[in-house]
Short mmCIF file of C-alpha atoms and ligand atoms in Angstrom, two decimals:
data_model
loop_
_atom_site.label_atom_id
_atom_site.label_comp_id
_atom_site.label_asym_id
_atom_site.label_seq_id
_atom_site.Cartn_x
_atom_site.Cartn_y
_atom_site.Cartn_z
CA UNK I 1 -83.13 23.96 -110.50
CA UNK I 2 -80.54 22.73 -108.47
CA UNK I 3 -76.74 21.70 -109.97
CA UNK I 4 -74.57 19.09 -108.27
CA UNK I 5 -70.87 19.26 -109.62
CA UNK I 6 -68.28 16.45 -109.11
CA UNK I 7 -64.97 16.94 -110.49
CA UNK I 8 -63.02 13.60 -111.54
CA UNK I 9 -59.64 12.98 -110.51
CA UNK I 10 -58.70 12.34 -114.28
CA UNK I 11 -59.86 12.91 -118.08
CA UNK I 12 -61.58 9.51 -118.87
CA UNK I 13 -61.76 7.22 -122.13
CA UNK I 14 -65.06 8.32 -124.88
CA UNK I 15 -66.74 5.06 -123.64
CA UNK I 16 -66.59 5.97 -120.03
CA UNK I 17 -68.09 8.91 -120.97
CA UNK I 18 -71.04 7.70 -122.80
CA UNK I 19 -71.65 5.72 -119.75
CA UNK I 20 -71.76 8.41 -117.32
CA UNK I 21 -73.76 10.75 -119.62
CA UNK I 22 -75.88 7.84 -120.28
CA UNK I 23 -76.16 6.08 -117.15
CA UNK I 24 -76.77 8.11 -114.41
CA UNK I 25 -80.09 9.96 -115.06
CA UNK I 26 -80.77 6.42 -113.40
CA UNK I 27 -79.13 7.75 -110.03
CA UNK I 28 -82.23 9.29 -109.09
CA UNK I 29 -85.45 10.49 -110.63
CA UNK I 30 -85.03 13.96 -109.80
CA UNK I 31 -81.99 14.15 -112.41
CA UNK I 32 -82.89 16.61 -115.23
CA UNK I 33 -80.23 17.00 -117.03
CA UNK I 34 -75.97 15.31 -116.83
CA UNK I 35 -73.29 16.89 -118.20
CA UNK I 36 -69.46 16.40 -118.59
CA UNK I 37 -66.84 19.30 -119.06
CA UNK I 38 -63.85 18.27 -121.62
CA UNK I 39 -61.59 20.13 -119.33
CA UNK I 40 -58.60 18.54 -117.14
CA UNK I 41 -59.88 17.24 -114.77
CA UNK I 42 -63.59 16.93 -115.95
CA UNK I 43 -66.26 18.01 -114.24
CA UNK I 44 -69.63 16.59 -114.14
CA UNK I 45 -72.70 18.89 -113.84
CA UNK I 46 -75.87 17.41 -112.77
CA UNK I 47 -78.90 19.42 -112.92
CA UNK I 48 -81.75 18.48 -110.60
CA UNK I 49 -85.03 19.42 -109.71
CA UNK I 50 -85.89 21.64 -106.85
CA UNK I 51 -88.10 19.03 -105.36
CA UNK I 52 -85.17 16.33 -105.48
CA UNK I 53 -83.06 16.03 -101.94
CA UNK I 54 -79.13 17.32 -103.19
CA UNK I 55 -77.36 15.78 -100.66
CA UNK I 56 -78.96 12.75 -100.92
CA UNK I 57 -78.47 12.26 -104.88
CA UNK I 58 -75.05 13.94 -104.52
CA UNK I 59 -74.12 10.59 -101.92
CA UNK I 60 -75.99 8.26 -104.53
CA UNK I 61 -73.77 10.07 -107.55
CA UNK I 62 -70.66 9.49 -105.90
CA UNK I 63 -71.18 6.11 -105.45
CA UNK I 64 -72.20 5.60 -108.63
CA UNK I 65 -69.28 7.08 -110.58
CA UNK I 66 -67.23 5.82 -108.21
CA UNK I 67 -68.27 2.21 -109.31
CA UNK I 68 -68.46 2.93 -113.06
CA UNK I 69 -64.84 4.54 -113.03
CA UNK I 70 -63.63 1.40 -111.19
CA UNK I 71 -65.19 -0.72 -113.96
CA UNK I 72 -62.24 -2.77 -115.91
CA UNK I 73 -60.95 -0.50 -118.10
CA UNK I 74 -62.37 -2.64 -122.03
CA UNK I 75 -59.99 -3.79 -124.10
CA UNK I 76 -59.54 -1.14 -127.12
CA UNK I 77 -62.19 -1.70 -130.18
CA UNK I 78 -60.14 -3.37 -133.44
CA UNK I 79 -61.06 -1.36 -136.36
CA UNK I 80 -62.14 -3.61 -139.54
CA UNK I 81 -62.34 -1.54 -142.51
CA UNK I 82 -63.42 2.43 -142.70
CA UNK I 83 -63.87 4.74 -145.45
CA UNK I 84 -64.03 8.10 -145.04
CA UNK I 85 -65.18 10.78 -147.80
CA UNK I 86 -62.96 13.45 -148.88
CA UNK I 87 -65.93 16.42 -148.72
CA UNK I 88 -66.59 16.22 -145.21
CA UNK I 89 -69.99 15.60 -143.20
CA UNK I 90 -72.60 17.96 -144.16
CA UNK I 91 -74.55 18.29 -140.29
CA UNK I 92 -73.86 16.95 -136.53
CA UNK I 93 -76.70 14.59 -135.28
CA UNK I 94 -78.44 17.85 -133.69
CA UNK I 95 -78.43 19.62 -136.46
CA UNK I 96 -80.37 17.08 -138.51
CA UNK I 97 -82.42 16.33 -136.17
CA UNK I 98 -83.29 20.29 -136.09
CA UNK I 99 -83.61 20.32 -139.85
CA UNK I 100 -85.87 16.82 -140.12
CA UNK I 101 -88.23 18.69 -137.71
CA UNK I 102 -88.37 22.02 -139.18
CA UNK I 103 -89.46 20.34 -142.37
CA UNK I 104 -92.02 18.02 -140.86
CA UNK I 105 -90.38 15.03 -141.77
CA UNK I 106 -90.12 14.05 -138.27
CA UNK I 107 -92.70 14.84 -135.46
CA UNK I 108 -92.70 13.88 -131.98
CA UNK I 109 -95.35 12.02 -130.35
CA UNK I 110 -93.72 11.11 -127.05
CA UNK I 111 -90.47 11.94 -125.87
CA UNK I 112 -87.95 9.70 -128.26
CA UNK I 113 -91.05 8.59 -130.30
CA UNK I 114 -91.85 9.54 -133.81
CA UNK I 115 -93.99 9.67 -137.19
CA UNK I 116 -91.99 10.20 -139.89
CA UNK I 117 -93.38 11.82 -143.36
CA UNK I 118 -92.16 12.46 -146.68
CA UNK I 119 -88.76 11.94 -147.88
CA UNK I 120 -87.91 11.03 -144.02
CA UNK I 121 -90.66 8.55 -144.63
CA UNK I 122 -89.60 7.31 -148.23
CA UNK I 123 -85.83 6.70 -147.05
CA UNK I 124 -87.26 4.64 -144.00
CA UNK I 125 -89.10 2.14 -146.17
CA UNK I 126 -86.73 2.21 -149.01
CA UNK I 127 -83.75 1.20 -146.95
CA UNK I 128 -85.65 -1.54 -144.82
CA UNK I 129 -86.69 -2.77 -147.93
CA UNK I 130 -82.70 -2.83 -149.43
CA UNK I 131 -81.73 -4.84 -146.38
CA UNK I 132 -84.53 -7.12 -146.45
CA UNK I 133 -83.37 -7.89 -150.56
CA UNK I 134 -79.38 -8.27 -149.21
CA UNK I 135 -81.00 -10.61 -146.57
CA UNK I 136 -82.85 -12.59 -149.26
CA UNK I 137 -79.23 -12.86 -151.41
CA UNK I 138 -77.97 -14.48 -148.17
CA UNK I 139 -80.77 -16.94 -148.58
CA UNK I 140 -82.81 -15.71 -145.34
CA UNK I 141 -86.41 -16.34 -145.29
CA UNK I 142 -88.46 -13.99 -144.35
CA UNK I 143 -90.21 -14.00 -140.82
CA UNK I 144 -92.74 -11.82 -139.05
CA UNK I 145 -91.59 -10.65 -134.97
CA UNK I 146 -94.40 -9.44 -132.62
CA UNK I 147 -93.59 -6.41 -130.97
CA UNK I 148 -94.51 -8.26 -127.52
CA UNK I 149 -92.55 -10.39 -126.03
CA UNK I 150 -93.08 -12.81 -123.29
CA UNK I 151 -91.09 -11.96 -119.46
CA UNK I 152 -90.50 -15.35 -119.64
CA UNK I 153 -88.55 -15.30 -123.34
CA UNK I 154 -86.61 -12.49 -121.96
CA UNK I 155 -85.86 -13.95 -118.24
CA UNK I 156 -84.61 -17.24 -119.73
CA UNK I 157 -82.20 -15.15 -122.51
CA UNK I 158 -80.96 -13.12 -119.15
CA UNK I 159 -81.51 -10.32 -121.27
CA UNK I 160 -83.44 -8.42 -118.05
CA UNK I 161 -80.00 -9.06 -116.11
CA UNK I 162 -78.40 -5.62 -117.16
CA UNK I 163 -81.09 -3.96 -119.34
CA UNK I 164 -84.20 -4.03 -116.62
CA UNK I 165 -84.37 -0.19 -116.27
CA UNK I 166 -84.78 -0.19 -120.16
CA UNK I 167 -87.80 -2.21 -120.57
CA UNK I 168 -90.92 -1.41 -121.35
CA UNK I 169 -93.16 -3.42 -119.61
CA UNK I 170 -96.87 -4.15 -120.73
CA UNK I 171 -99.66 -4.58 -118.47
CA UNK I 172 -103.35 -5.30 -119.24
CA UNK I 173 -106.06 -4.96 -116.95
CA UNK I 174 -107.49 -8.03 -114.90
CA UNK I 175 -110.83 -9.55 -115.28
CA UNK I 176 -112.81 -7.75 -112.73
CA UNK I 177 -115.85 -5.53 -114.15
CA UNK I 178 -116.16 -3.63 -110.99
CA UNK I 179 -112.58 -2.77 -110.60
CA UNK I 180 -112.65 -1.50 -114.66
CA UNK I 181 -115.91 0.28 -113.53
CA UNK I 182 -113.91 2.45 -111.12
CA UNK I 183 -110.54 2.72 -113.59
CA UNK I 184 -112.93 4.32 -116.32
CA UNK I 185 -114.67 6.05 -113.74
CA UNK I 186 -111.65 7.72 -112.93
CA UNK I 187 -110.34 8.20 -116.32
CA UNK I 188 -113.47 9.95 -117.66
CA UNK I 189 -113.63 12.37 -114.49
CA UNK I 190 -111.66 14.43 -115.91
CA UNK I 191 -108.59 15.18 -113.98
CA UNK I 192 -105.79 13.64 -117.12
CA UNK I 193 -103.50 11.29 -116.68
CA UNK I 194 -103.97 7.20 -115.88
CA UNK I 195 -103.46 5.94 -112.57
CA UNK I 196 -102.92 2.61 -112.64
CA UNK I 197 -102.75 2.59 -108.34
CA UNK I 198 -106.23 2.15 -108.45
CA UNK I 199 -105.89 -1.74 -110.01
CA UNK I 200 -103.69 -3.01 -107.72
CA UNK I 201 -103.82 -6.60 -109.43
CA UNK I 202 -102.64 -4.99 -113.07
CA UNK I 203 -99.18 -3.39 -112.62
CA UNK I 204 -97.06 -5.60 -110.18
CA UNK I 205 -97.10 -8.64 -113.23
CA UNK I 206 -96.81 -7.33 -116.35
CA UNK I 207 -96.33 -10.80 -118.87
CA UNK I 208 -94.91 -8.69 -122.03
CA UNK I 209 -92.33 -6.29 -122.60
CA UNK I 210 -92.07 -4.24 -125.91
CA UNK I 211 -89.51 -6.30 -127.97
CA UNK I 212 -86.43 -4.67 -127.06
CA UNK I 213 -83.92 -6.39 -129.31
CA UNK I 214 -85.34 -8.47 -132.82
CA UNK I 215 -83.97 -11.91 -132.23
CA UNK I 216 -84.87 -13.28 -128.98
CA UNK I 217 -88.69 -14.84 -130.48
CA UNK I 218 -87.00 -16.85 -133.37
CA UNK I 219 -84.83 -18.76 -130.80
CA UNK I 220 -87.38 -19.78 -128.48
CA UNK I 221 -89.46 -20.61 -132.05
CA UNK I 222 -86.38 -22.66 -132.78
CA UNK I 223 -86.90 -24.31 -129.16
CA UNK I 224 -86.18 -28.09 -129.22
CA UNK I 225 -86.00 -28.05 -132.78
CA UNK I 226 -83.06 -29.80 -135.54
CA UNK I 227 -82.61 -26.81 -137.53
CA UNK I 228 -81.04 -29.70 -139.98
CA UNK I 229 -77.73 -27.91 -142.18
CA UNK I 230 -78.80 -24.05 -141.02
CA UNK I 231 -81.88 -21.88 -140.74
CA UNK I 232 -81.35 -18.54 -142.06
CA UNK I 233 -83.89 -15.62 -141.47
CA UNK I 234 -84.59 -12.09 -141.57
CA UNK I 235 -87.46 -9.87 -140.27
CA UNK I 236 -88.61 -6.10 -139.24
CA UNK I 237 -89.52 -5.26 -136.17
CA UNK I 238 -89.66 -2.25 -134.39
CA UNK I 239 -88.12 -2.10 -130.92
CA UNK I 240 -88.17 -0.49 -127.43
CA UNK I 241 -85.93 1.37 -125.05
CA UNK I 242 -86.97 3.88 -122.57
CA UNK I 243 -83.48 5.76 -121.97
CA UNK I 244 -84.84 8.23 -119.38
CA UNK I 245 -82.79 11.58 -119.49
CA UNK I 246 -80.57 10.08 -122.19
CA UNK I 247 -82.83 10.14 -125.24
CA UNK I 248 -81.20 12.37 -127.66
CA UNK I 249 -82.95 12.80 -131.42
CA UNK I 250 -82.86 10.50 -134.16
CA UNK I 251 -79.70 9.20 -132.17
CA UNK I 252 -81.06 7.54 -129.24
CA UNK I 253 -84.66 7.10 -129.40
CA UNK I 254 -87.39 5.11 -127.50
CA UNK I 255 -88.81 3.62 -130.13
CA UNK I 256 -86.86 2.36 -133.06
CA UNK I 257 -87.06 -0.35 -136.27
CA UNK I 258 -84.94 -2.65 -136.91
CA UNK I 259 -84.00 -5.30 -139.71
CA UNK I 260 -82.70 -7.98 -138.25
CA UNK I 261 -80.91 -11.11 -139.58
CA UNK I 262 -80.47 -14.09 -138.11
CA UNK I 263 -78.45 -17.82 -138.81
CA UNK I 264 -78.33 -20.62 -136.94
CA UNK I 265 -76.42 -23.90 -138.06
CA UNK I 266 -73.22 -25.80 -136.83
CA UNK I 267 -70.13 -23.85 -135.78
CA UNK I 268 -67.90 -23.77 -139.06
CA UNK I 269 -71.19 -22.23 -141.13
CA UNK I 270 -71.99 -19.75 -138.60
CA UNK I 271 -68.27 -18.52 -138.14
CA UNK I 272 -68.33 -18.18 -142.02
CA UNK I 273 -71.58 -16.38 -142.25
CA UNK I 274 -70.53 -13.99 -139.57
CA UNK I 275 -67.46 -13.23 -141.90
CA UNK I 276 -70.19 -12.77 -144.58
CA UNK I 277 -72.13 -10.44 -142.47
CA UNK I 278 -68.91 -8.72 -142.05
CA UNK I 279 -67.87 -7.79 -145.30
CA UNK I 280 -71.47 -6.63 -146.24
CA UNK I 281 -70.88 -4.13 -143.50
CA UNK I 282 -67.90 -2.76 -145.33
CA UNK I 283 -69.64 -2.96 -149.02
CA UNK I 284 -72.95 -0.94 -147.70
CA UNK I 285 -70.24 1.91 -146.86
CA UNK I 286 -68.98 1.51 -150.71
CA UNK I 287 -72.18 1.24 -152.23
CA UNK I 288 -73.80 3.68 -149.95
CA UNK I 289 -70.99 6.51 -150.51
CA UNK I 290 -70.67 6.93 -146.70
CA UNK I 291 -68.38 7.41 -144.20
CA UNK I 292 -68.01 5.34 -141.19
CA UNK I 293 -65.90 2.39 -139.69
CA UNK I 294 -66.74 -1.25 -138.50
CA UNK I 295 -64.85 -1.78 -135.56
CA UNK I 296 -65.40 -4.32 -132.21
CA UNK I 297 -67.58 -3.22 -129.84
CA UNK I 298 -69.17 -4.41 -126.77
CA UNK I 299 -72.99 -4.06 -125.20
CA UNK I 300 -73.42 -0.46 -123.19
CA UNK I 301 -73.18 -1.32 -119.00
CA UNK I 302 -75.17 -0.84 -116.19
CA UNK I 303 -73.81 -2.61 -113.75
CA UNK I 304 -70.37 -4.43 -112.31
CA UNK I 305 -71.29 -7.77 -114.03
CA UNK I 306 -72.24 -6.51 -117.26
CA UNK I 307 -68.59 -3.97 -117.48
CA UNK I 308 -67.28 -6.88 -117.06
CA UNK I 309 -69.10 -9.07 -120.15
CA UNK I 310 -67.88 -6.24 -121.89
CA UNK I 311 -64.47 -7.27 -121.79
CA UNK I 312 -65.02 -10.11 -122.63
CA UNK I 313 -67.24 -9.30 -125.51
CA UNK I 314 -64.17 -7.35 -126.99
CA UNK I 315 -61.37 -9.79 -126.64
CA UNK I 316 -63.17 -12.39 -128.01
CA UNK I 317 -64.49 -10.15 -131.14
CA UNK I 318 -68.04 -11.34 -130.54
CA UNK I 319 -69.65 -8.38 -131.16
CA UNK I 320 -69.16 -5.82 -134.04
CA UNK I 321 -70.68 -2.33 -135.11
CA UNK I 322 -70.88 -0.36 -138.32
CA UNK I 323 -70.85 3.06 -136.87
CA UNK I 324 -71.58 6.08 -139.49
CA UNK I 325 -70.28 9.55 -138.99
CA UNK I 326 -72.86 12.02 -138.14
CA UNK I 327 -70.53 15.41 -138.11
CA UNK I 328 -66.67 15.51 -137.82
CA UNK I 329 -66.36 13.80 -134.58
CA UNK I 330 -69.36 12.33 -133.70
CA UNK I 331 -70.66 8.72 -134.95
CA UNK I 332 -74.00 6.57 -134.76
CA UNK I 333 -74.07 2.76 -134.29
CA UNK I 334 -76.16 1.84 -137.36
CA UNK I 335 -75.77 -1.93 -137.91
CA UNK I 336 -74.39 -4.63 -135.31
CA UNK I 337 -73.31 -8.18 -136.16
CA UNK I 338 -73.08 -9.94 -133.13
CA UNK I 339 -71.74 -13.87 -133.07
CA UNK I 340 -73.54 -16.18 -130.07
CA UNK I 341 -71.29 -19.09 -130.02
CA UNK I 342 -73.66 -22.12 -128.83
CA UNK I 343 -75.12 -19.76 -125.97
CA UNK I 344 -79.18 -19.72 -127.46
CA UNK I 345 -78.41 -23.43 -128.97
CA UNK I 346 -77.48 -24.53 -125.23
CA UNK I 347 -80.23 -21.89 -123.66
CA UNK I 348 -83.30 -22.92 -125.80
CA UNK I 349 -82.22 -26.77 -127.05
CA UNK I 350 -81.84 -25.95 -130.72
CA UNK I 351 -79.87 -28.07 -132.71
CA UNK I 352 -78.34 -28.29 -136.35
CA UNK I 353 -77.07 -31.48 -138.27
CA UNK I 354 -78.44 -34.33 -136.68
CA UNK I 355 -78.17 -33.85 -132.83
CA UNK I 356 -75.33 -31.26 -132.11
CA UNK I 357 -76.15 -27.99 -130.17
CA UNK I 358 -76.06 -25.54 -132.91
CA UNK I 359 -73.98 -22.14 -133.25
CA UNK I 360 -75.57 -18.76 -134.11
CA UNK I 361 -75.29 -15.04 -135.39
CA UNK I 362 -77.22 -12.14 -136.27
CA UNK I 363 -77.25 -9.18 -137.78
CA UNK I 364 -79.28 -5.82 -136.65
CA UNK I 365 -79.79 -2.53 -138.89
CA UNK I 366 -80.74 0.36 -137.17
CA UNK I 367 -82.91 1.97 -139.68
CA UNK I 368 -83.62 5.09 -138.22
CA UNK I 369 -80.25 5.82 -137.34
CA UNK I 370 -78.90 5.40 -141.04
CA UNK I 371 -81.24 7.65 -142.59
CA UNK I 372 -79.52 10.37 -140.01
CA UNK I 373 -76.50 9.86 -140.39
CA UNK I 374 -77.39 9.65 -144.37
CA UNK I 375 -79.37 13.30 -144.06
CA UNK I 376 -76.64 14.38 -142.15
CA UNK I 377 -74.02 13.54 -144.48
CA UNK I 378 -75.35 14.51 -147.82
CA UNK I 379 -78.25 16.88 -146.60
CA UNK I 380 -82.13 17.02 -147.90
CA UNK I 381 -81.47 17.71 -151.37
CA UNK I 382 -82.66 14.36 -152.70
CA UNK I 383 -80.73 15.57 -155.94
CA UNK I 384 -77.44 15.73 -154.49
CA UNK I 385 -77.23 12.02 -153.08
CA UNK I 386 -75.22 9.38 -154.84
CA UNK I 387 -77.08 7.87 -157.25
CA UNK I 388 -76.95 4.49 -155.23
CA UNK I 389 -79.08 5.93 -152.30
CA UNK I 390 -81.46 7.83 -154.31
CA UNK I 391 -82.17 4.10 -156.26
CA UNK I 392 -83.33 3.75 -152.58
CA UNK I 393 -86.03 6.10 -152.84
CA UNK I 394 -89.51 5.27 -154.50
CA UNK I 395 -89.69 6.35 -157.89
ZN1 ZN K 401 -79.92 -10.18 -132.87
#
């Protein structure tokens, strides 16, 4: 193990630090582990394997903060509403996740990718299905989303423009029974692992990546289409980001579900349902018992261009997040409402009302992520919740 330090010339803002911790296990694929002192000035700590070449990665890492230090500095988030309890959060995200394991509630089967049992398992399916019923009493429909989802969906969305390193890409193998021959050959001889080198047609064009976000399929279902007054609908899907050294818990998975909820009509009705996506935001916290806040927010970066969305994301309000505390000072995003403006109604030719491009906004629950910070606010003591959440829970 090898450490690389870099000390910063000044203590930077919470998001900047998310970004670093997050962002630069991409520097280089020898990066094990990234770290970033609180003191003044910070110092980062990046651990590295003993095959990787340190002053090689240490030139990449420079660059690299360099760039994502010099990113515009975001516009402050505007808080909405918060609550806060008076008793104080039970666990940090850690600890939880420690517990939910110890119990069996939550095992690993890859890296960031779980099965969940028991009351992990019970709080899972009762809240999707709680969403799904407040999506039904906003008059959604409900529609099923394929876990695949065509390169070409995602080019055309320019979703791949800043999130390409988070993808997870789906290959198949190629009609060709002698080239299989060999592949199974090879996979039955023993030596673990699959080595996909050996199909050299397979891997450089994969047509499917595992849905990373819920709503891209419904607007290229809406393609070309008059949505007429508005088309409101909601669906489960589970989605997919590989976050390479990042991947922390419960918190920031690879694999995650999410009940999404999406409206599309003419400007005026989607700026109003927005506002009604809003305030169920700050009535779940009420209803729920839990602390958190709904503030603006803006999309994670990876790059120059996409710092720079960011900005604009937040001074225009378009995006939102209900973020629930998970320990004193630590929180997780757990619901996003994010408005579109006419961007998919212009990008996939939907329209609303007769012939005008049409507006739209959705709404994403992170399921996973509010049954941690849920265990890690009122523990595993089914008993103990507020009655509200353990209505949640199957009988
Ligand atoms: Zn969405």
């Amino acid at each position: 193990m090898q450490t690389i330090s870099v000390e910063l010339s000044a203590p930077v803002s919470q998001d900047l630090r998310e970004t670093l911790l997050k962002n630069l296990y991409w520097t280089d694929r020898a990066i094990t582990n990234v770290d970033l002192s609180d003191g003044d000035p910070p110092v980062l700590a990046v651990a590295c394997s003993d095959s990787g070449d340190v002053t090689g990665i240490e030139a990449k890492l420079l660059t690299d903060v360099a760039e994502m230090l010099s990113s515009p500095v975001p516009v402050r988030p505007r808080v909405v509403c918060e609550r806060r309890n008076s008793y104080g959060i039970k666990l940090t995200a850690n600890q939880t996740f420690r517990e939910l394991s110890a119990r069996g509630w939550v095992s690993p089967e890859l890296p960031g990718v779980f099965v969940y049992a028991g009351p992990m398992a019970d709080l899972y399916h009762g809240l999707d299905r709680a969403f799904g019923d407040l999506a039904a009493g906003l008059g959604a429909r409900q529609v099923y989303l394929p876990s695949l989802i065509g390169t070409d969906t995602l080019l055309r969305a320019g979703y791949l423009r800043g999130n390409a390193h988070m993808a997870n890409y789906v290959y198949h193998i190629h009609e060709d029974r002698s080239a299989i021959s060999r592949f199974v050959r090879q996979l039955t001889s023993g030596l673990g692992g699959i080595d996909l080198s050996e199909l050299p047609t397979t891997a450089p064009s994969p047509e499917a990546i595992l849905s990373p976000a819920a709503c891209q399929p419904i607007y290229r279902m809406l393609s070309g289409r008059d949505v007429g007054e508005s088309f409101v609908a909601s669906g489960y899907v589970r989605c997919y980001r590989y976050e390479s050294g990042a991947m922390q818990g419960l918190r920031r998975s690879r694999e995650f579900g999410v009940r999404e909820i999406v409206y599309v009509g003419s400007k005026a009705d989607v700026v109003a349902f927005r506002a009604g996506l809003l305030n169920v935001c700050s009535q779940l916290l009420g209803r729920f018992e839990l602390q958190g806040v709904l503030e603006t927010a803006a999309d994670p970066f990876f790059t120059d261009t996409s710092a720079q969305y960011r900005t604009f994301q937040l001074s225009l309000e378009l995006k939102h997040e209900l973020k629930l505390a998970v320990g004193e000072n630590e929180t997780v995003a757990a619901a996003s409402v994010n408005y579109h403006g006419d961007h998919f109604g212009r990008l996939w030719d939907i329209k609303s009302n007769g012939g005008e491009t049409a507006y739209s906004c959705c709404m994403g629950f992170g399921i996973d992520r509010w049954c941690l910070a849920i265990f890690a606010q009122y523990g595993f003591d089914i008993q103990d919740w507020p009655r509200s959440l353990r209505e949640v829970m199957p009988k």
